[in-house]
Coordinates of C-alpha atoms in Angstrom, one line a residue:
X1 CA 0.9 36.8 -97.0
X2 CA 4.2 36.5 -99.1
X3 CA 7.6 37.7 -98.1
X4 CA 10.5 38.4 -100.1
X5 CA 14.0 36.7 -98.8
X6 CA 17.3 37.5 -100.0
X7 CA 19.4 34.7 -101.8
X8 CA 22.5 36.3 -100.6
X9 CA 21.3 37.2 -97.6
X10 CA 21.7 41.1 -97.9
X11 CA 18.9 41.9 -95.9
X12 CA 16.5 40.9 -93.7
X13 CA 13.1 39.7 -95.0
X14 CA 10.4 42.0 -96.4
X15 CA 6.6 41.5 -96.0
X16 CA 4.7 42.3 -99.4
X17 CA 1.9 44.3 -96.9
X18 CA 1.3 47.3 -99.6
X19 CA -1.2 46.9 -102.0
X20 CA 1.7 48.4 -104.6
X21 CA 5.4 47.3 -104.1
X22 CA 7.9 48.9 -106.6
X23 CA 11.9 47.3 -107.7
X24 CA 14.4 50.0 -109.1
X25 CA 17.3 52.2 -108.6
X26 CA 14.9 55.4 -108.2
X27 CA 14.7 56.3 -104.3
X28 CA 10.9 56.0 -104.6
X29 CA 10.8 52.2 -105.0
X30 CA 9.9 50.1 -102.2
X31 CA 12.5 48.4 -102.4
X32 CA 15.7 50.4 -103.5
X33 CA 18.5 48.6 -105.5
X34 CA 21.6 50.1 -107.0
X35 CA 23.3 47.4 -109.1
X36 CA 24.0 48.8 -112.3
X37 CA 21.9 46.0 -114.6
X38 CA 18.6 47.6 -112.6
X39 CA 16.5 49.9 -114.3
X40 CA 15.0 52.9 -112.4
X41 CA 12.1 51.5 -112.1
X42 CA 12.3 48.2 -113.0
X43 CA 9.2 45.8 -111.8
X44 CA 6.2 46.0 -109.2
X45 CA 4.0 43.3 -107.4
X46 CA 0.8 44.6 -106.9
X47 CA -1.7 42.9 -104.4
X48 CA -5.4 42.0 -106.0
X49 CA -7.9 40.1 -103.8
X50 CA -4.9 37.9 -102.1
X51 CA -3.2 37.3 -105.1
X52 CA 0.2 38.3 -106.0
X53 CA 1.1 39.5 -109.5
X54 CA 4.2 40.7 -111.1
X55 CA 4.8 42.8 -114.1
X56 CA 8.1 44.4 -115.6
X57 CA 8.0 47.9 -116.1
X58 CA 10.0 47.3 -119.6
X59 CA 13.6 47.3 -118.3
X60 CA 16.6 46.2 -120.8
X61 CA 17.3 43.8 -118.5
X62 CA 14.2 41.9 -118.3
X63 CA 12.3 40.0 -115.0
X64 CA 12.4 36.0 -114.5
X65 CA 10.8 33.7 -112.2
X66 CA 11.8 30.6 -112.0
X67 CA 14.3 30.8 -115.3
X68 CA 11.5 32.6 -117.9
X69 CA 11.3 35.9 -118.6
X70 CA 7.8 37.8 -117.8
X71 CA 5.8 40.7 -118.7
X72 CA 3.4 41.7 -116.8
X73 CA 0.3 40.4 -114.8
X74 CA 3.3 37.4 -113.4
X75 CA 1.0 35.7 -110.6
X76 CA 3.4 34.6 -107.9
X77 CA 3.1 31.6 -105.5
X78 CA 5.0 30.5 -102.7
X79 CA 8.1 29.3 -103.3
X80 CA 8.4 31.0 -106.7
X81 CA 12.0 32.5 -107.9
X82 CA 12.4 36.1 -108.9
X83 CA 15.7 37.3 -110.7
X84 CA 16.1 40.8 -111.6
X85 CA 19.6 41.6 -113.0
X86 CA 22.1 39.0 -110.8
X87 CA 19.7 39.7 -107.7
X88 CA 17.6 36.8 -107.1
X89 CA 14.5 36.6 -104.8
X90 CA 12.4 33.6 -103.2
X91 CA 9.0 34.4 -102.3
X92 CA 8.1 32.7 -99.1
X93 CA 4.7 32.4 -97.3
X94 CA 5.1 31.5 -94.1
X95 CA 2.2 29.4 -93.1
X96 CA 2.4 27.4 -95.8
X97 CA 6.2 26.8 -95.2
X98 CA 7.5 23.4 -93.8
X99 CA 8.6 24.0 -90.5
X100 CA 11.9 22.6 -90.2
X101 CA 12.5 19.6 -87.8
X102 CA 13.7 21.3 -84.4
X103 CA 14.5 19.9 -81.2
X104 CA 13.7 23.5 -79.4
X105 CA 10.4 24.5 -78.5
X106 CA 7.9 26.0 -80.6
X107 CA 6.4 29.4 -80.7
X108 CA 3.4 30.9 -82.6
X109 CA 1.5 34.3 -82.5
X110 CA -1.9 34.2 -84.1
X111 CA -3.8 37.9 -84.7
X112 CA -6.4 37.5 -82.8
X113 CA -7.8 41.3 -83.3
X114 CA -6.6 43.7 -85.7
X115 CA -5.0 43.7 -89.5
X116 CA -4.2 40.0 -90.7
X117 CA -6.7 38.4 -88.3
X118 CA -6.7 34.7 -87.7
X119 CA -3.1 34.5 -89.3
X120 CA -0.7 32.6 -87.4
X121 CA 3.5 33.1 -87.7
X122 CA 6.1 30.5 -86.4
X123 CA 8.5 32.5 -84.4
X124 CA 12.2 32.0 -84.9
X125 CA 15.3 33.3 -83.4
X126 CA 14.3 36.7 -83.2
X127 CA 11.5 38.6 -85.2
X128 CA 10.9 42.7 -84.9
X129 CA 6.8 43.5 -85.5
X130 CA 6.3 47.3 -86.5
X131 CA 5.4 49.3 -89.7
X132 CA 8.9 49.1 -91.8
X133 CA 8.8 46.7 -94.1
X134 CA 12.1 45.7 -92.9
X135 CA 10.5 44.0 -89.8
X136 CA 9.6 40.1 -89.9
X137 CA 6.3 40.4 -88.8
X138 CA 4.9 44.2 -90.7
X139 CA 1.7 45.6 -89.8
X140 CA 0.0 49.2 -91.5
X141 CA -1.3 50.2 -88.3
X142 CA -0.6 53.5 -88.2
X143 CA -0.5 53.3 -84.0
X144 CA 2.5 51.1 -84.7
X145 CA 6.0 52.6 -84.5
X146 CA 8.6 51.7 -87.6
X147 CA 10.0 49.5 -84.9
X148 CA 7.3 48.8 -82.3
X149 CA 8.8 45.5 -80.5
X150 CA 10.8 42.8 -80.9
X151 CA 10.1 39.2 -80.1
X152 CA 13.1 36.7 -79.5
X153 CA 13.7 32.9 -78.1
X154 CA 16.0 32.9 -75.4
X155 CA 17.1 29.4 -74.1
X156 CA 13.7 28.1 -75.7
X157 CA 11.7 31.1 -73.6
X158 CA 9.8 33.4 -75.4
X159 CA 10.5 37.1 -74.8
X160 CA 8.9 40.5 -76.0
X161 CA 11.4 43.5 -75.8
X162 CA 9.5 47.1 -76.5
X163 CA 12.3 49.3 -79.0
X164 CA 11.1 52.8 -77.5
X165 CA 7.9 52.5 -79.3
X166 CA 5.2 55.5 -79.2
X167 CA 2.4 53.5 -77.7
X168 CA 3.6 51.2 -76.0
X169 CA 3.5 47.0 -75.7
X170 CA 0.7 45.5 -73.0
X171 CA 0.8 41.6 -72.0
X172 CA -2.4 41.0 -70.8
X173 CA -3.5 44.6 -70.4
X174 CA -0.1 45.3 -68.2
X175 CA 2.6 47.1 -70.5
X176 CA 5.6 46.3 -70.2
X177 CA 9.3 46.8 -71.4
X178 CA 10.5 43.7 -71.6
X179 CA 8.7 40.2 -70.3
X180 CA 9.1 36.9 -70.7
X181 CA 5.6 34.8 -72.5
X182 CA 3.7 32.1 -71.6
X183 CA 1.4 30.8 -73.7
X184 CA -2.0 32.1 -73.7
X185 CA -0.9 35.7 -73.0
X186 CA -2.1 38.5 -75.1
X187 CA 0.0 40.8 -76.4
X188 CA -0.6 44.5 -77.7
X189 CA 0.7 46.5 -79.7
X190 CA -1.8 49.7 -81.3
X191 CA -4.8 47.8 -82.3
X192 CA -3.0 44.6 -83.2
X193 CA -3.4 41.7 -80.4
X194 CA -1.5 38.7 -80.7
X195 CA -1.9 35.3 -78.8
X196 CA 1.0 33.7 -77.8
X197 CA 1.0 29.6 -78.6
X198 CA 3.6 27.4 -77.3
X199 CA 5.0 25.0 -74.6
X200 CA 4.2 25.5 -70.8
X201 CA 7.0 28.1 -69.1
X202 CA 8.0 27.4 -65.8
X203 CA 8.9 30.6 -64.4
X204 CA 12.0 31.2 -62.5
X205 CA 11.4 31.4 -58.7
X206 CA 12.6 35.0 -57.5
X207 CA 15.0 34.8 -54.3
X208 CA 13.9 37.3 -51.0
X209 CA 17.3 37.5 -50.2
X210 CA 15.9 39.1 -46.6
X211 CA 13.7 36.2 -46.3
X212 CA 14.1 33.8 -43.3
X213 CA 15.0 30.8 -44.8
X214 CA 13.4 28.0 -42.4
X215 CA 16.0 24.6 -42.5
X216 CA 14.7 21.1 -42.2
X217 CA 15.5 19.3 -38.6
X218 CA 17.7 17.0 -38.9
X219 CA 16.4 13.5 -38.3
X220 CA 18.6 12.0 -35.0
X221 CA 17.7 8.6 -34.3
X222 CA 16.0 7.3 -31.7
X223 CA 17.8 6.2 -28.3
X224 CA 16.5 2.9 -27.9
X225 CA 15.5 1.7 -24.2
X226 CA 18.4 0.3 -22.0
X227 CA 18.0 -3.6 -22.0
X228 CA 17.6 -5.3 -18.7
X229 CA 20.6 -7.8 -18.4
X230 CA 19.7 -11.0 -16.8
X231 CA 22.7 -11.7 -14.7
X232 CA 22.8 -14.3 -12.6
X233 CA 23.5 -13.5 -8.8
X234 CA 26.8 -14.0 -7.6
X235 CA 28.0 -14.6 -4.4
X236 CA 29.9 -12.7 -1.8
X237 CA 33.3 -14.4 -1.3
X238 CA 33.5 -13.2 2.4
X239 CA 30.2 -14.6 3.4
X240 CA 30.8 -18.0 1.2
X241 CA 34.1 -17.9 3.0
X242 CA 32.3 -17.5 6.5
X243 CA 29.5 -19.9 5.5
X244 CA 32.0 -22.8 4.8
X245 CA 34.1 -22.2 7.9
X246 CA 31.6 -22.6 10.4
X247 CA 31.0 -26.3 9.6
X248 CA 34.7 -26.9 10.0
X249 CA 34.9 -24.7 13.2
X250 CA 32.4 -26.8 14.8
X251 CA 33.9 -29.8 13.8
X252 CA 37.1 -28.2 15.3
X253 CA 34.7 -27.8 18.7
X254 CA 33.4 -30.7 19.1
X255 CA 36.5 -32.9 19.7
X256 CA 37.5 -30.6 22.6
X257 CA 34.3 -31.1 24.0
X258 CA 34.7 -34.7 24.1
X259 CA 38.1 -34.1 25.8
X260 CA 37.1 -32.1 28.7
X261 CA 34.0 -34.6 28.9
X262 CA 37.0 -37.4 29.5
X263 CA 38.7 -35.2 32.1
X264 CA 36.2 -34.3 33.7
X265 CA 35.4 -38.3 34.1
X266 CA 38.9 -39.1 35.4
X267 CA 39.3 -36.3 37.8
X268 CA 35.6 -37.5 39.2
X269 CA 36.8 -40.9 39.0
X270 CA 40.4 -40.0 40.8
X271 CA 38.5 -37.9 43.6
X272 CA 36.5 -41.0 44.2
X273 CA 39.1 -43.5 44.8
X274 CA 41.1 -40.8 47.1
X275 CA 38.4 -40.8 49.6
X276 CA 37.5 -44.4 49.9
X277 CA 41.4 -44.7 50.9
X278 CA 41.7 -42.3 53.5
X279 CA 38.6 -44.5 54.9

């Protein structure tokens, strides 16, 4: 599917979804412009079989594509330049569009079920889905609102925001107002289903602020067991004092002994004599 991008960047982007898609100043154009070198009705695209044609509708002005002027049956391809007075517009098909070298994550949503099956679109920034054919990603459902949802990266993370739509958005059968993707979900929107392709999410852990919050023991080391000194025995002063006194007390004895022993000999000796001379 082709979409129409702005050179100047007036608008968003426009999905060529209608099998009819009119250019002109009239009110009833699919696309309304009111520069004064615009006829009323000025040119269509019609859609045939998958194939894009242009034809002017034989404005004064004239319709180019790539520099030429064209009548009618113009078939367009990717990439191809449309001028129409000093508007000029670059038809773009998405899935055959180089995807530029990123360092962010990438996104995808493939139809799974549902108009435009088995297309796949490289999500960027941020991209509404709905009926308008002022959203990025336009679908004819009619259970679509003009504005159904919005998809958007946020710090790489994929998010789906519902804009007050009639029926609803569902992520894997829940719906939802806003929620953040992961890939694999299935998203919902009327009787469109979208998978969601990209990098693994880790969700962000939700605090219990009431939790109890159990806290890790600190490790203490272990006392280690008393070591046994080997001391070596030391003696009492007192008794070494008493142990070597006794020798030299003795020795201070035994003398004495010897001298009464001696006295003991003359007195014997004098008591002796004194007799034999009273005889």
């Amino acid at each position: 599917m082709l979409r129409i991008h702005f050179a100047d960047n007036r608008q968003a982007p426009i999905w060529l979804v209608d099998e009819r898609f009119t250019i002109g100043q009239d009110s009833r154009n699919s696309l309304v412009l009111t520069e004064p070198e615009i006829s009323l009705f000025h040119a269509e695209i019609r859609q045939d079989h998958g194939q894009y044609y242009l034809s002017d509708c034989g404005s004064p002005g004239g319709t180019f594509v790539n520099g030429e002027r064209v009548g009618a049956r113009f078939q367009l391809r990717s990439d191809d330049r449309v001028r129409i007075g000093n508007l000029e517009l670059l038809l773009v098909d998405p899935a055959k569009a180089r995807p530029k070298a990123e360092a962010s994550a990438r996104w995808f949503l493939q139809v799974i079920k549902g108009e435009h099956e088995g297309q796949k679109f490289h999500v960027t920034g941020s991209m509404s889905f709905g009926r308008s054919v002022k959203c990025e990603l336009c679908f004819s459902d009619l259970e679509l609102s003009r504005r159904h949802c919005e998809f958007f990266l946020k710090d790489d993370v994929l998010e789906v925001k519902d804009l007050a739509s009639a029926n609803g958005v569902f992520v894997n059968q829940q719906k939802v107002n806003t929620a953040m993707l992961q890939p694999g979900d299935q998203v919902r929107m009327g009787s469109v289903t979208l998978l969601v392709i990209g990098p693994k999410v880790t969700a962000p852990q939700v605090v219990d602020e009431d939790a109890t919050l159990f806290m890790p023991v600190a490790q203490l080391p272990k006392a280690s067991a008393p070591r046994t000194a080997s001391r070596q025995p030391v003696a009492n002063p007192l008794r070494a004092a008493q142990k070597n006194a006794a020798p030299a007390e003795t020795a201070r004895q035994s003398p004495n002994k010897v001298l009464i022993g001696v006295l003991l000999l003359v007195v014997a000796a004098a008591a002796a004599f004194a007799g034999k001379t009273m005889l």
